[in-house]
Structure formats: structure tokens, C-alpha cells
Amino acid sequence: MALFVGVMSGTSMDAVDSALVDLAGETPRLLATHDTAWPHSLRERLQALAAGSPLSATDFAVLDADVGLFFAEAIDQLLHQSGTPATDVAAIGCHGQTVAHAPERFPPATLQLGDANIIAERTGITTINDFRRRDMAAGGQGAPLAPAFHEAVLRHDDENRVVLNLGGIANITVLPKDREREAIGFDTGPANCLMDGWIRQQQGKPFDADGKWAASASPVPDLLNALLNDPYFTLAPPKSTGTQYFSNRWLHDRLGADSRYSGAEVQATLLALTSQSISDAIRQHASGTERVLVCGGGAHNNVLMQRLGKTLGIPVEPTSTHGIDPEWMEAMAFAWLAQRTLAGAPGNLPSVTGADQYRILGAVHAA
């Protein structure tokens, strides 16, 4: 076996996903998983920073260390529950918690918290983090990075496929069956972030379970058109975005101070925004797609999945139908990227990120 741990916390900041993966064979094997909810106070500090709240240098450094400690605890729990000695694990690939992503700035910048020195010291396992910035230094967007893994495990010679990740932000990986055509991928816009933020504000719930609240009303056409009018949706790839852009403030600016829409109507419109922006991106940049394979938390939103299938007119199904648990795709991807780093192999796809060349990604913190 070749055991690696992948750790992922997405833009929704709902939990930290840790996955133990055997990468010895051609097909990765998911051996164990652990889902660790963020402590309320730590999550609030991260969300405040991501939203632009000022922070002193000392407080910033302490937050980075606190996140590193939390990641280390989550990994220890994964290994303990699976009965896996730390000495059996080759490396940890830790994405970190994104608090800033600004590829459009000059110079472009991105920031993921979680001190890997602490993770390596506490777990006794070589830890690789900071995967995005080398791609950015080479002229890329630094995101999305999972498409390289999608291509490795889900590309098929008999079918044009799109892998759709529905996290806080939605991104697609276009996998043509013609191997002479390069895979491409990019962030299409919001997936769950706006819907989660709206129901949290209106009802105090972390998310709209199965899209039931959205399904209780109809989308408002004028509002949907106003949201879709954002210039991000018509930008040509490569492109990436984050919740710092598609934020609660972004929505409130478009709703206005005296919104005449009910809470349910707004939620229905936000679900329609996610579905429509994804469908438009696939039609424009992945014509001929025969199947969409969905990963991320949004794969469990049946209303959204059905809407996508109806709009696109092709099968839209979770990646579990092809052997990859949709909840653990990204954590597995960072285990795989860690293996690539140790092997001295590139982890980015320039056709996805726009980087000038393939690059070995990540900073290695030896055990």
C-alpha cells in the first residue's frame, strides 16, 4: 500500500474533510474518512477574516496556528478511528482554509490558512500544503486544482464527460473522449455559498436540506436576470473565483435595501442562478457533453440535481456511480496531489489554470 491523507476545507467552511487513501494502484482506494465540524468560535474568526474584517499581524499568526492545530487534531482522529499508525502514512496533502483568492489582482494572490509546520510536528507525518501559489507564480489562476485528479480517475475514451464540483463555489472539469484534446476546467460561479448564506440569515439554518425551501417558491425572472448580469459569468476561462466575490454583500447589493421578494423566492432564484450559470458554462465550453458527474455537498441537493438534468437534457449523476464518493472527491484529490509532489511530478493542468507550464505544487514540511 501507499497511504496518503488528504485534508480539505472548502469555501463553505462547514467542516474539515480528512480522507485516508491508498494510492498504490491505478485506481485510488478510499480506506477511511473523517468529517470534523469547525468549532464555532474558530469558524467565526475565519469567516470574519474572509469577509474583510481587519486583523492585527499577531492575531493573524495566532489564527494560522489555531487552524493548523485543528487540522492536526482532525487527522489524528482519522488515523485513530481507522487504526492506522502514523508511520504507515507517506504524507499529508492539506489544502488549508482559503480566506483570500484574488487571481485578477497584480500580482495575483491567494491565501490558505493552517500552519503545516504544526501539522507535521503534531502528527509526525510529512505534510504538504500551499498548493496554489506556485501555479499562480507561473501565470495561472491557482485554481481549480482538482481537475488533474478528475482527469486521472474519470476520463473515459468512449464518452465526453464533465465533472461538476458543487461546493461553496461550482467548478467544472471538461473531459473529452478524444485524448488529443486537452482537459479544461474553471469556476462557473456560486454553487451553495449564496444559498447557504441566505438561509442562514433568514432561518438560522446552515443549509437548505435537499433544496426544499427553494422548491417551495418559484424563481423571480427579473431578479435572476439581474444576478446573471454579473460580468464574471461571461468571462472566458481560465478563471476562478471565491466567496470573497460571491458573498452575502454581493447578493444584498443586488437585492437592495427594500427587497419586495419573499425569503423563499430569493432562495428559489439563487438555486436557479446556480443551475443556470453552470448549464450556460457547459453549453458554451463543453458542447457535446454526454454525462455530468457531480461531486461535493451539492450532489445531495436533489432539487438542484433534477434542475440541472432537466436544463441540460443529459444524465446528471453523482460520481459514486463511477466509484468515487462525491463527498470525498476533493480530499482524495489532495492526497493524490501530495503523492505527485513527493514524486517530483506536476500537479497542475495549464489548460485549466492558465499557467505557463506544468509545475510541481506545494511546500514540503518533513516529519
CSV table of N, CA, C and O in Angstrom, one decimal, residues 10 18 33 65 118 123 125 162 186 194 211 224 228 237 268 270 274 288 290 293-294 310 312 322 357 367:
chain,number,residue,atom,x,y,z
A,10,GLY,N,-13.6,23.5,2.4
A,10,GLY,CA,-14.0,24.3,1.3
A,10,GLY,C,-14.4,25.7,1.7
A,10,GLY,O,-14.4,26.1,2.8
A,18,SER,N,-11.3,14.8,6.0
A,18,SER,CA,-10.0,14.1,6.0
A,18,SER,C,-10.2,12.7,5.5
A,18,SER,O,-11.1,12.0,5.9
A,33,THR,N,-12.5,7.7,6.3
A,33,THR,CA,-12.8,9.2,6.2
A,33,THR,C,-13.2,9.7,7.6
A,33,THR,O,-13.6,8.9,8.5
A,65,ALA,N,-2.0,29.4,13.3
A,65,ALA,CA,-1.6,28.4,14.2
A,65,ALA,C,-2.8,27.6,14.7
A,65,ALA,O,-2.7,26.3,14.8
A,118,ILE,N,3.0,22.9,12.2
A,118,ILE,CA,2.3,22.4,13.3
A,118,ILE,C,1.7,21.0,13.0
A,118,ILE,O,1.8,20.1,13.8
A,123,THR,N,1.5,15.4,14.1
A,123,THR,CA,1.2,14.1,13.6
A,123,THR,C,2.4,13.2,13.4
A,123,THR,O,2.2,12.0,13.3
A,125,ILE,N,4.0,13.2,10.6
A,125,ILE,CA,3.9,12.8,9.2
A,125,ILE,C,4.3,14.0,8.3
A,125,ILE,O,3.9,15.2,8.5
A,162,VAL,N,-18.3,15.8,-18.2
A,162,VAL,CA,-18.0,16.9,-17.4
A,162,VAL,C,-18.1,16.5,-15.9
A,162,VAL,O,-19.0,15.8,-15.5
A,186,PHE,N,-12.8,25.3,-15.0
A,186,PHE,CA,-12.8,26.6,-14.4
A,186,PHE,C,-14.0,26.7,-13.4
A,186,PHE,O,-14.9,25.8,-13.4
A,194,LEU,N,-24.2,31.1,-1.8
A,194,LEU,CA,-25.2,32.2,-1.7
A,194,LEU,C,-26.5,31.6,-1.0
A,194,LEU,O,-27.1,32.2,-0.2
A,211,GLY,N,-32.8,21.2,-0.8
A,211,GLY,CA,-33.3,22.2,-1.6
A,211,GLY,C,-34.8,22.4,-1.4
A,211,GLY,O,-35.5,23.1,-2.2
A,224,LEU,N,-33.4,37.0,-11.2
A,224,LEU,CA,-32.4,36.0,-11.8
A,224,LEU,C,-31.6,36.7,-12.9
A,224,LEU,O,-30.4,36.5,-13.0
A,228,LEU,N,-27.6,37.2,-13.0
A,228,LEU,CA,-26.8,36.6,-14.1
A,228,LEU,C,-26.1,37.7,-14.9
A,228,LEU,O,-25.1,37.3,-15.7
A,237,PRO,N,-12.7,31.5,-19.8
A,237,PRO,CA,-11.7,30.8,-19.0
A,237,PRO,C,-10.3,30.9,-19.6
A,237,PRO,O,-10.2,31.1,-20.8
A,268,ALA,N,-35.2,30.4,-4.1
A,268,ALA,CA,-35.5,29.7,-5.4
A,268,ALA,C,-34.7,30.3,-6.5
A,268,ALA,O,-34.2,29.6,-7.4
A,270,LEU,N,-31.8,31.9,-6.2
A,270,LEU,CA,-30.4,31.5,-6.0
A,270,LEU,C,-30.1,30.1,-6.5
A,270,LEU,O,-29.1,29.9,-7.1
A,274,THR,N,-27.5,29.2,-9.7
A,274,THR,CA,-26.5,28.1,-9.7
A,274,THR,C,-26.7,27.2,-10.9
A,274,THR,O,-25.8,26.9,-11.6
A,288,GLY,N,-21.3,19.0,-26.7
A,288,GLY,CA,-21.1,17.6,-26.9
A,288,GLY,C,-21.0,16.7,-25.7
A,288,GLY,O,-20.8,15.5,-25.8
A,290,GLU,N,-21.8,14.3,-22.8
A,290,GLU,CA,-22.8,13.3,-22.8
A,290,GLU,C,-23.2,12.9,-21.4
A,290,GLU,O,-24.3,12.3,-21.2
A,293,LEU,N,-20.9,14.3,-14.1
A,293,LEU,CA,-20.7,13.6,-12.9
A,293,LEU,C,-20.5,14.6,-11.8
A,293,LEU,O,-19.6,15.5,-11.9
A,294,VAL,N,-21.3,14.5,-10.7
A,294,VAL,CA,-21.3,15.6,-9.7
A,294,VAL,C,-20.7,15.1,-8.4
A,294,VAL,O,-21.0,14.0,-7.9
A,310,LYS,N,-32.7,18.5,-16.1
A,310,LYS,CA,-33.8,19.0,-17.0
A,310,LYS,C,-33.3,20.1,-17.9
A,310,LYS,O,-33.6,20.1,-19.1
A,312,LEU,N,-30.1,20.6,-18.9
A,312,LEU,CA,-29.0,20.2,-19.8
A,312,LEU,C,-29.6,19.1,-20.8
A,312,LEU,O,-29.0,18.9,-21.9
A,322,HIS,N,-19.6,6.0,-10.4
A,322,HIS,CA,-18.4,5.6,-11.1
A,322,HIS,C,-17.3,5.4,-10.1
A,322,HIS,O,-16.1,5.5,-10.5
A,357,GLN,N,3.3,26.8,-17.6
A,357,GLN,CA,3.9,25.4,-17.8
A,357,GLN,C,3.3,24.6,-16.6
A,357,GLN,O,2.8,25.1,-15.7
A,367,ALA,N,8.6,15.4,8.2
A,367,ALA,CA,8.2,14.9,9.6
A,367,ALA,C,9.4,15.0,10.5
A,367,ALA,O,10.6,14.9,10.0
